[in-house]
XYZ file of C-alpha atoms in Angstrom:
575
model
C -15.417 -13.199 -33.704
C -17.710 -16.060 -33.962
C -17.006 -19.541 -34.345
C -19.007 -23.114 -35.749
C -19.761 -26.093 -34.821
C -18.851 -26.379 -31.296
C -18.108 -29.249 -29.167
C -18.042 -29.403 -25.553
C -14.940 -32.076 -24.405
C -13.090 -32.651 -21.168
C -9.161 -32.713 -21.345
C -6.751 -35.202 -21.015
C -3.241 -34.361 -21.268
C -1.032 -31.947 -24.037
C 1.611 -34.120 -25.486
C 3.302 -31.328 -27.217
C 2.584 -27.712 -27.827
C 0.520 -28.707 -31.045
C -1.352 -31.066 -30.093
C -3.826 -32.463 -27.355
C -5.552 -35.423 -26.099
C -9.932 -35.209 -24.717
C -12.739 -36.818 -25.050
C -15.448 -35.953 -26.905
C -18.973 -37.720 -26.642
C -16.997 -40.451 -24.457
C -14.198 -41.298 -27.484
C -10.623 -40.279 -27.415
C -9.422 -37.430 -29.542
C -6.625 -35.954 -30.733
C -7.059 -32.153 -31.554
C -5.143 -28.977 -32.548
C -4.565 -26.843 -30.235
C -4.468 -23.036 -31.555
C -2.067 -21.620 -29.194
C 1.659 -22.744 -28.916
C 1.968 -21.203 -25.488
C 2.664 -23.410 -22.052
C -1.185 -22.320 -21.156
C -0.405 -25.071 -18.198
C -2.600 -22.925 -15.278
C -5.347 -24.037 -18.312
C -5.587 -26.810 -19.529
C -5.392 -29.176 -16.490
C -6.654 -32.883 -16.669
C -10.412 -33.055 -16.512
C -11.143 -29.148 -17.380
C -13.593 -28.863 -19.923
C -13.305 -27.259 -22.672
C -15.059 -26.437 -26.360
C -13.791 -27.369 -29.274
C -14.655 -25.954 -33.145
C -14.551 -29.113 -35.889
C -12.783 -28.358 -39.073
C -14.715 -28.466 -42.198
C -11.555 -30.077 -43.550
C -12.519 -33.859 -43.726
C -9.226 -34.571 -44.515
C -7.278 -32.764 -41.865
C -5.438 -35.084 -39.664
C -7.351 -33.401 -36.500
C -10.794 -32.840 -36.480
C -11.015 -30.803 -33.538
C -9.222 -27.312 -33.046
C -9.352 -26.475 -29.349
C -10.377 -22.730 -28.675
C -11.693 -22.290 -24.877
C -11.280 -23.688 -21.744
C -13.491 -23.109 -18.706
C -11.666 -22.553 -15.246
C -12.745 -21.510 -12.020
C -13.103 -17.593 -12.824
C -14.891 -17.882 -16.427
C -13.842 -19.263 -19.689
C -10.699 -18.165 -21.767
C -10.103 -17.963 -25.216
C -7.296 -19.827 -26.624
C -6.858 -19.000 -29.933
C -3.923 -17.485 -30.883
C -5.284 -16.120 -33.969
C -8.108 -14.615 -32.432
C -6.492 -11.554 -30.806
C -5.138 -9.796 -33.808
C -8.648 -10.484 -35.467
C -9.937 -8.570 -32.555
C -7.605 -6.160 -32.382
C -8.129 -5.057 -36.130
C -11.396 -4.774 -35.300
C -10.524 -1.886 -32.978
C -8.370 -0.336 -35.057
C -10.524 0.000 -37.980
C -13.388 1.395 -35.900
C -11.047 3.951 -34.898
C -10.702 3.514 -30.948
C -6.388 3.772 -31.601
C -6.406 5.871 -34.443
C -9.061 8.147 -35.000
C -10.603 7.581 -38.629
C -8.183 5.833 -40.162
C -7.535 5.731 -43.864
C -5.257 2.521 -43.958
C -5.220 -0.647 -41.662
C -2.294 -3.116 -42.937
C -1.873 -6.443 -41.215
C 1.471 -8.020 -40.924
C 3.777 -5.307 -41.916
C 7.631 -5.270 -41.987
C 9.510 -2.545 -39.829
C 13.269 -2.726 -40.600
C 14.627 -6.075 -38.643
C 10.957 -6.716 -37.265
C 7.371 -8.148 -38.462
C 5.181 -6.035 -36.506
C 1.170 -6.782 -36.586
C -0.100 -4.007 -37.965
C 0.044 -0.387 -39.812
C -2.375 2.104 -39.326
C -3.070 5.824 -40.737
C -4.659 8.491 -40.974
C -4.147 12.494 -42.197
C -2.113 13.335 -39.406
C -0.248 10.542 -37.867
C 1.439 6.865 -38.833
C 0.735 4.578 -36.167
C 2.710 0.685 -35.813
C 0.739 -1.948 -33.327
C 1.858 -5.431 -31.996
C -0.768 -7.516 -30.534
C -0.324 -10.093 -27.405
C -2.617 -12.451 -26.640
C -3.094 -13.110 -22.940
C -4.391 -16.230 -21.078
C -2.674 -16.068 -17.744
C -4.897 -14.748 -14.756
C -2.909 -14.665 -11.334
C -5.939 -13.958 -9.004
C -7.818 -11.483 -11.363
C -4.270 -10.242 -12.765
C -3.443 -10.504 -16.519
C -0.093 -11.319 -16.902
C 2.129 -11.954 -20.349
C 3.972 -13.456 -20.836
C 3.275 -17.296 -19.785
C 7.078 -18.384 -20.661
C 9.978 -16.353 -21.885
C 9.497 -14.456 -25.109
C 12.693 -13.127 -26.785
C 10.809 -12.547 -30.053
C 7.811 -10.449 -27.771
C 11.643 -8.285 -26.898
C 12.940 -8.010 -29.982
C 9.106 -6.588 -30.950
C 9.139 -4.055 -28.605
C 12.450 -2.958 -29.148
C 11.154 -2.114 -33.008
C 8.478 -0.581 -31.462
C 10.711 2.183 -29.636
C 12.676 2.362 -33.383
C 9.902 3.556 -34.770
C 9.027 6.394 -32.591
C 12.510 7.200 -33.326
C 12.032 7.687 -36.742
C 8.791 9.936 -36.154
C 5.810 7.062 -35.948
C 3.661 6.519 -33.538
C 3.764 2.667 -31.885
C 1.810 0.889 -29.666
C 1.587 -2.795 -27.558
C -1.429 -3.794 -27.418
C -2.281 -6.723 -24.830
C -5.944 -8.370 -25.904
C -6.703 -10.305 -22.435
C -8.763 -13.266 -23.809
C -11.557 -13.490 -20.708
C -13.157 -10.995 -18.849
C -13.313 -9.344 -15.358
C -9.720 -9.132 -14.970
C -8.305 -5.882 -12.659
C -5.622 -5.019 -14.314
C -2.764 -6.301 -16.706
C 0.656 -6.402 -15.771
C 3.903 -8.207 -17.141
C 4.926 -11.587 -15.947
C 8.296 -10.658 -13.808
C 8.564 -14.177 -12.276
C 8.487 -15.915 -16.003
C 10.522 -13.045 -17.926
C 11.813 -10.084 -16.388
C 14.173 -9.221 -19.050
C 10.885 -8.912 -20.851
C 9.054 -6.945 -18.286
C 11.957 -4.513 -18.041
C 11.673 -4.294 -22.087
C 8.163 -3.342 -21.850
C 8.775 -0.845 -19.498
C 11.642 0.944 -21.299
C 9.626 0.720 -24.251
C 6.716 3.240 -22.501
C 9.987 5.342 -21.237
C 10.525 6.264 -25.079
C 7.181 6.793 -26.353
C 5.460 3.473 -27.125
C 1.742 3.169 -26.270
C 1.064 0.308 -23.779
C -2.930 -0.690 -23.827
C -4.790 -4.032 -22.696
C -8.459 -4.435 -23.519
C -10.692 -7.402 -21.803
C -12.713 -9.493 -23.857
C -16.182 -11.325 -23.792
C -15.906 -14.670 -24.292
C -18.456 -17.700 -24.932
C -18.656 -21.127 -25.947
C -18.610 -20.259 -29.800
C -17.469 -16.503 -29.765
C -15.496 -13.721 -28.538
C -15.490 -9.745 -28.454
C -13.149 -7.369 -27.311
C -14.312 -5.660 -24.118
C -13.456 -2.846 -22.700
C -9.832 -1.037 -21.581
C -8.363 -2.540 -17.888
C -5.587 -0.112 -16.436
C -1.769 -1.582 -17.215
C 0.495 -1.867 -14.270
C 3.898 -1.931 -15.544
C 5.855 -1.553 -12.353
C 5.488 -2.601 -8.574
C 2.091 -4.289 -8.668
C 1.930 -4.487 -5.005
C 1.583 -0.180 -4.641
C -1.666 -0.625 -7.716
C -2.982 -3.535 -5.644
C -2.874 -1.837 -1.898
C -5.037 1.293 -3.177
C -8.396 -0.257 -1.776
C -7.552 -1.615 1.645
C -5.430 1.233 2.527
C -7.958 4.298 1.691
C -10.623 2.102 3.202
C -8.095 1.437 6.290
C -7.382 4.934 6.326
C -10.835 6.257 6.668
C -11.735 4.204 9.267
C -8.270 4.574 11.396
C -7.314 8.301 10.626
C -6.403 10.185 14.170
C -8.258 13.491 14.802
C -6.298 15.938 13.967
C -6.701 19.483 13.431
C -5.553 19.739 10.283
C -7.820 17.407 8.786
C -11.074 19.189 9.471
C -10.809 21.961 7.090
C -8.362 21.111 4.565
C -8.055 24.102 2.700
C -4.442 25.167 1.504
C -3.492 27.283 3.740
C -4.120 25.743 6.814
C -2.865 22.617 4.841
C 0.814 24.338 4.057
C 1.084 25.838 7.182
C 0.352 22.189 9.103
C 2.840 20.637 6.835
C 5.621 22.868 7.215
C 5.001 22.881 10.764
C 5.250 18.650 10.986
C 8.782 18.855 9.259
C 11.268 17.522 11.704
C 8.653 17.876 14.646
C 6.163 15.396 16.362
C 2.553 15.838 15.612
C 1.439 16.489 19.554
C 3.798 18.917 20.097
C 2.955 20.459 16.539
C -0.984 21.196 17.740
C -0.633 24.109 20.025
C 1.701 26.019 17.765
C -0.638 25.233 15.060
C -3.702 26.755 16.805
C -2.211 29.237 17.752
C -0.500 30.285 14.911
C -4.253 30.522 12.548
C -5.368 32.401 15.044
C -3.246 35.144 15.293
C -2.355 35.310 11.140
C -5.428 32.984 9.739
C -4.578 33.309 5.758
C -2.212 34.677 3.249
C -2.604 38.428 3.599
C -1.814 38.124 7.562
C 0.865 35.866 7.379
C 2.633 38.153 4.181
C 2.381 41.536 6.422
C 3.275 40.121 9.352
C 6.464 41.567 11.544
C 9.470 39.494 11.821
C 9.472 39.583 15.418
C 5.926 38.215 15.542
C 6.531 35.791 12.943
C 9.638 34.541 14.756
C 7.516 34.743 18.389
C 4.652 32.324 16.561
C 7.563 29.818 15.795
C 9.578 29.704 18.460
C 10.328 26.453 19.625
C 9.525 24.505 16.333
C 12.936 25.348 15.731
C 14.606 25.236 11.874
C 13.333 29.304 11.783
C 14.184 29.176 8.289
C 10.986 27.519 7.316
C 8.863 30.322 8.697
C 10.663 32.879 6.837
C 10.448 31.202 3.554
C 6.781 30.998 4.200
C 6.998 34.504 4.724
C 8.306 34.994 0.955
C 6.292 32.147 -0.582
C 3.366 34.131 1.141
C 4.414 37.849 -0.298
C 4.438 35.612 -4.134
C 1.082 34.553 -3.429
C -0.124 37.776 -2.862
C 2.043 39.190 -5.928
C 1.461 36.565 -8.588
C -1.479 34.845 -7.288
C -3.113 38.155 -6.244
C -3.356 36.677 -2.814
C -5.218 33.171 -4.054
C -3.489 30.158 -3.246
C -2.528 28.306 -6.311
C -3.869 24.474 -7.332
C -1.743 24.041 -10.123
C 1.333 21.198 -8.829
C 3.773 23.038 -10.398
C 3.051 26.351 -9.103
C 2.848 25.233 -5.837
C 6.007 23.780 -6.272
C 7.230 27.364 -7.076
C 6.783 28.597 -3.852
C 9.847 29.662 -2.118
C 10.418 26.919 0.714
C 7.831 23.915 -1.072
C 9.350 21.132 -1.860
C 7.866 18.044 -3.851
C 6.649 16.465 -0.760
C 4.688 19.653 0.502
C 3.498 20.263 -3.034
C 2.061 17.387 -3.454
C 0.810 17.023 -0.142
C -1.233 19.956 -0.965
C -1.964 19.544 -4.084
C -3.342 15.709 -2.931
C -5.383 17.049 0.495
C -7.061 20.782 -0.615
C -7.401 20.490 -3.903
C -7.682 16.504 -4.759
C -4.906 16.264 -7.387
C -3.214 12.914 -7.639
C 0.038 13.911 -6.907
C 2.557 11.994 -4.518
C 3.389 13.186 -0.964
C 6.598 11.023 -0.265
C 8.392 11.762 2.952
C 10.446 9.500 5.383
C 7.157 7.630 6.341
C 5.824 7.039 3.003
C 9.645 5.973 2.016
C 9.810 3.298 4.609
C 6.717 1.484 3.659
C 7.299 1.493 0.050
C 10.877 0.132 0.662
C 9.290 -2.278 3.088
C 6.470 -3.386 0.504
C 8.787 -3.499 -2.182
C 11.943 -4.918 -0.416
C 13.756 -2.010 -2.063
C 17.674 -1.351 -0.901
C 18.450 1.898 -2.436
C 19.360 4.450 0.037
C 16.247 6.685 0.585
C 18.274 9.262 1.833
C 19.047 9.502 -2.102
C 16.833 11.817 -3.913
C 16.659 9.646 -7.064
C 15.070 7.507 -4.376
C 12.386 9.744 -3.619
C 12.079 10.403 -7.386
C 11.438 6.714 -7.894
C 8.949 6.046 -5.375
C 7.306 9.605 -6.730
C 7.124 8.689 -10.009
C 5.925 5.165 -8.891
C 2.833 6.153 -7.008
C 1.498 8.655 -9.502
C 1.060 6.002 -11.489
C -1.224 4.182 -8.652
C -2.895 7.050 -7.045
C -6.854 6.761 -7.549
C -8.494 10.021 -8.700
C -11.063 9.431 -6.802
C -9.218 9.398 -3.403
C -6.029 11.249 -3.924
C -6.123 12.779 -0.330
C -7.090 9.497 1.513
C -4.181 7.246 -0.360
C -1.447 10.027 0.495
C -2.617 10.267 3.707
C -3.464 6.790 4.117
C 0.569 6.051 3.591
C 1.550 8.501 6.102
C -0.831 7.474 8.603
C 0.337 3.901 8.349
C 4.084 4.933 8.085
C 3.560 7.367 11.425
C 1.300 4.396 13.826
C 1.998 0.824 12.465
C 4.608 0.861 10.013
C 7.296 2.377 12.576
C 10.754 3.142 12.644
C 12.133 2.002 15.373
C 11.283 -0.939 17.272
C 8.800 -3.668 15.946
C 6.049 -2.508 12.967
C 2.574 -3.836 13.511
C 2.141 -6.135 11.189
C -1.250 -7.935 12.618
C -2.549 -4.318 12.226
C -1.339 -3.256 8.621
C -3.788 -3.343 6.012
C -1.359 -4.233 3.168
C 0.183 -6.690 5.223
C -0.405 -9.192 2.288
C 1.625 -7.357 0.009
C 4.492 -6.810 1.903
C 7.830 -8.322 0.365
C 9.808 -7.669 3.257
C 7.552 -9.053 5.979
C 7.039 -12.559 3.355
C 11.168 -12.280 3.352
C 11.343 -12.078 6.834
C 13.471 -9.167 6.160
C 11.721 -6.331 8.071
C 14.626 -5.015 10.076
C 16.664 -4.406 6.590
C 14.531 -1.725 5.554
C 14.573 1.024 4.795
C 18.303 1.283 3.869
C 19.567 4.462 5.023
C 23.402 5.622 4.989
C 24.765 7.134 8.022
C 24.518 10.447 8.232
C 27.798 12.892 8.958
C 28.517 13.106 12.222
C 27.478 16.509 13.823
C 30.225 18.783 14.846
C 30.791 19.649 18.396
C 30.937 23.307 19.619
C 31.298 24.010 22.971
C 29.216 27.463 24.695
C 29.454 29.052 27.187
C 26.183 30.547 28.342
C 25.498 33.813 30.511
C 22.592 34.969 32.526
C 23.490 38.313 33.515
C 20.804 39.721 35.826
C 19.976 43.129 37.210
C 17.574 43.054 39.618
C 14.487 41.770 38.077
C 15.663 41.764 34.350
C 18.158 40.081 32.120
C 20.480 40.311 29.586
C 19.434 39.026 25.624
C 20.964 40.141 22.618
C 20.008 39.664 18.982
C 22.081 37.153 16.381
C 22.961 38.260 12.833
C 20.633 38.151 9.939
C 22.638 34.995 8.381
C 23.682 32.083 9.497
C 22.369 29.754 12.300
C 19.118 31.386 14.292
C 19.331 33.960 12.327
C 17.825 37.287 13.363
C 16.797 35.713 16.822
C 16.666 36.837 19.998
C 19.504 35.137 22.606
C 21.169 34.705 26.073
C 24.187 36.173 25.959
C 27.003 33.684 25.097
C 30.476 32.708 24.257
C 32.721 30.257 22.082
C 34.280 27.485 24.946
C 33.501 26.245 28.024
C 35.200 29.559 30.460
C 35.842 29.108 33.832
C 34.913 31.344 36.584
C 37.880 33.733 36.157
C 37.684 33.858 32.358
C 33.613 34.806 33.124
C 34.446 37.594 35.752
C 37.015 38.527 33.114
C 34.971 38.797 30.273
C 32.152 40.697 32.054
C 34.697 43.539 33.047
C 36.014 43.690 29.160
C 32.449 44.440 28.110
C 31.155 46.636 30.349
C 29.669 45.173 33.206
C 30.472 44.353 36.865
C 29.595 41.285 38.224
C 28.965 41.247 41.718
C 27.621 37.518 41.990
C 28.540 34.549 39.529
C 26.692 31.386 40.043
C 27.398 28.050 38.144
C 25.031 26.328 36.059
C 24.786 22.587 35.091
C 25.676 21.501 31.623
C 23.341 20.871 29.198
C 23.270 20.008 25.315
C 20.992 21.138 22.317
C 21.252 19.429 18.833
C 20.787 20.959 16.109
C 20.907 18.747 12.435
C 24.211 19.572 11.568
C 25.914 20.321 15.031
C 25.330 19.923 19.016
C 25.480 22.697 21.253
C 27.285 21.428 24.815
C 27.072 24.247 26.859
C 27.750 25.273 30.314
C 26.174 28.042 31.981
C 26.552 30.911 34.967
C 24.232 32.968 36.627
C 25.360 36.876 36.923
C 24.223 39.146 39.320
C 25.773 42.892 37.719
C 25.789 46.270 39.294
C 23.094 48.301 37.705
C 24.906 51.506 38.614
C 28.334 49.423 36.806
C 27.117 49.069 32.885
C 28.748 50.144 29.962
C 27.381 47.490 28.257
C 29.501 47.668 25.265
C 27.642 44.677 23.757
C 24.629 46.969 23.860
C 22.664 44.021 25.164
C 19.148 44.879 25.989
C 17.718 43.872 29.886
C 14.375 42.715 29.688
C 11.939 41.559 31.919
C 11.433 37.430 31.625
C 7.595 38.081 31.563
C 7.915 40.281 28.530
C 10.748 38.032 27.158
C 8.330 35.532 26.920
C 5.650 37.643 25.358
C 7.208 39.525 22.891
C 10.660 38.216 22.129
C 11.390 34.975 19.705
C 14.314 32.927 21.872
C 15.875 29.721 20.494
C 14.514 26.576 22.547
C 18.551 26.162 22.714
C 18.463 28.838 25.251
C 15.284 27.094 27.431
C 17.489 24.869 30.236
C 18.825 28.636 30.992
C 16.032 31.022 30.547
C 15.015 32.636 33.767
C 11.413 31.977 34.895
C 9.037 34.832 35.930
């Protein structure tokens, strides 16, 4: 779009939204300005600006105003100038390919939308915004509350309704902005419209544009940030933190998916430094797929022991016997197969997903919860799953292709060493500090919100060692239920006293000929605490029934061969 005639003038003042006062060639004018808008980041006394005379000698005005030059490049004013651009684009087909109709200013039941567009195939509605506000390289619209812009969109999201497509279109009038995003400080009702609006189908786009003294062209598409700015503006610094940051840790040097689900599953509920042994170890002995699908329960369980929650290994146990099955033993890349997997949850799966195979999926766990809720100064409870699902479907939205692994990873990383639970976070150290809602609210402590969890129930145990000579008494627990199928100490519901012990040995079988006390001691599991007390049993080898048909093993080949509950350590017998 080119204009005539130009003037270059420095502005005064804007008595009304019509009209404004500058000086051009040192005398005072009074010109039109062609944009109704508040435009006050703009035009500011003194900014220069360029003016287009009217060939009308006997307009009132002689001067329309169409650009203003600010600190980060000039901006088009004209609010006439975007839907001349934007039919521009839709004619030459970048909306709707090869369109057979373009109709401007069309009526849409209760609403005047911009345009109408067809072709063969599809019917295709399109209102145009101008935008003139940058916040710091951040297109924002709009620059003061727009219950008309509502009522557009809201006809927008009829009409894909009633089988058409729709689209907002947002023509940013300068250039070399990062990214467009609604204005939630001037209008959120708007912003919250807007969003909705993509929820049922509409089409949100924002194209840049060239601008000169005397012209402007649309540019080229800038990415539209409908939701939580803050999570599309920390991308950069936090990959970039991450990389140069990141601990060594095993997992991390050969990301493949294996080694990747098996590191993961491994880190649920467990500290990473305790996590590293058991993961060595466990590659060694069953290093992919195959190994870990034919393994022995026994071994499997023996591998584990002491990471505790044994269910996990046995699910990936099954999810390892589908691989083989449906996969034909190849791990799969696709999100939602992964997601398949018996045991994989969204977290895993998109861990996954994000570090082997560089998808830009979301890997949201209790780390990555607190420092969005942080960032965002969110309150819901994030031991919610529509929590999670929120702050899921927010970051796919943000995640850069090009760096899917590092972002996840970069948001654990800072979740696990700076952004901490418990205690103070370290904010001089966090590269999003900037961003952070909570820390500029001085409301760190508040987040994240998390409701108190049941409290555990109590049982009380009573544990015995029964010895003869060098070996000792374990049995093995039921295929269901807690510790299932493990290996155990012999024990009882209650706390018994010495008596009850000596009592109990003689009903099952065995004579004791020494009991021992041993001090209390307490286990807890998620859901319920072990307090237990404990006595040492010296039996008459020549005295066993044994109706329990416990098995005496050696603690040497206890240790070797047979998977016992860390539950069981503060009593286990040492070589």
């Amino acid at each position: 779009m080119q204009y005539s005639d130009i003037h270059k003038a420095v502005f005064l003042e804007r008595p009304n939204r019509f009209i404004a006062h500058c000086t051009v060639d040192g005398m005072l004018e009074t010109v039109h300005v062609k944009n109704t808008g508040r435009c006050r980041e703009l035009l500011v006394p003194g900014a220069t600006v360029y003016l287009e005379k009217s060939s009308n000698p006997n307009r009132k005005t002689a001067y329309d105003l169409v650009t203003v030059e600010t600190p980060f490049g000039l901006v088009n004013m004209d609010a006439a100038a975007p839907n001349q651009v934007a039919g521009e684009l839709l004619r030459a087909g970048a909306i709707l390919s090869s369109p057979t109709l373009v109709q401007p200013e069309v009526r849409f039941g209760a609403s005047r939308l911009d345009f109408y567009a067809e072709n063969d195939r599809q019917r295709l509605f399109v209102e145009v915004k101008g935008v003139t506000l940058d916040m710091d390289g951040t297109a924002m619209f709009p620059d003061a509350p727009t219950e008309r812009g509502i009522r557009h969109l809201e006809g927008l999201a009829q009409a894909v309704k009633d089988g058409y497509g729709a689209a907002a279109l947002f023509v940013i009038q300068m250039k070399d902005v990062r990214y467009f995003t609604p204005n939630r400080q001037t209008h959120p009702e708007f912003a919250e419209a807007l969003a909705e609006a993509e929820r049922n189908g509409v089409k949100i786009l924002a194209y840049d544009c060239s601008v000169t003294e005397d012209s402007i062209e649309l540019g080229k598409e800038v990415p539209v940030v409908l939701e939580y700015p803050q999570l599309y503006e920390m991308r950069e610094p936090l990959v970039q933190w991450y990389r140069e940051n990141k601990r060594d840790l095993p997992w991390r040097e050969n990301p493949e998916a294996y080694r990747v689900w098996i590191s993961e599953i491994m880190l649920q509920q467990t500290r990473v430094e305790a996590v590293k042994g058991y993961y060595d170890r466990f590659l060694k002995t069953l290093p992919d797929v195959q190994s870990l699908a034919e393994a022995e329960e026994d071994q499997l369980l023996k591998l584990w022991e002491g990471l505790g929650y044994y269910n996990r290994v046995r699910n990936m146990q099954k999810a390892a016997r589908q691989i083989m099955v449906d996969y034909h033993g190849v791990f799969p890349s696709d999100y939602e197969e992964i997601r398949s997997l018996t045991g994989i949850g969204s977290y895993t799966a998109g861990a996954i997903s994000s570090f082997a195979f560089g998808k830009p999926e979301p890997a949201v766990d209790g780390n990555v919860l607190r420092v969005l809720t942080r960032i965002l100064a969110d309150h819901s409870d994030i031991m919610k799953q529509s929590t999670k699902t929120k702050m899921e479907k927010a970051l796919r939205k943000v995640i850069p292709e090009g760096s899917p692994s590092d972002f996840n990873q970069g948001l654990i990383e800072l979740g696990a060493i700076v952004c901490v639970p418990n205690g103070e976070p370290k904010c001089q150290e966090c590269p999003v500090s900037h961003l952070c809602r909570a820390r500029e609210e001085g409301r760190i402590s508040e987040f994240p919100v998390k409701k108190k969890a049941k409290a555990r129930r109590i049982e009380d145990k009573t544990i015995l060692v029964f010895r003869d000579d060098e070996e000792i008494a374990i049995g093995k627990r039921d295929k269901k239920g807690l510790l299932a199928g493990l290996y155990e100490l012999p024990n009882v519901p209650g706390h018994l006293s010495r008596k009850e012990v000596e009592n109990y040995c003689k009903e099952i079988g065995l004579l004791p000929i020494r009991i021992k006390k041993l001090p209390a001691a307490k286990h807890i599991f998620s859901h319920v605490e072990w307090h237990m007390i404990g006595y040492d049993i010296r039996v008459d080898e020549l005295e066993k029934t044994n109706k329990k048909e416990f098995l005496f093993i050696h603690p040497g080949e206890i240790e070797k061969t047979y998977p016992i509950p860390a539950a069981f350590e503060m009593y286990m017998p040492k070589e």
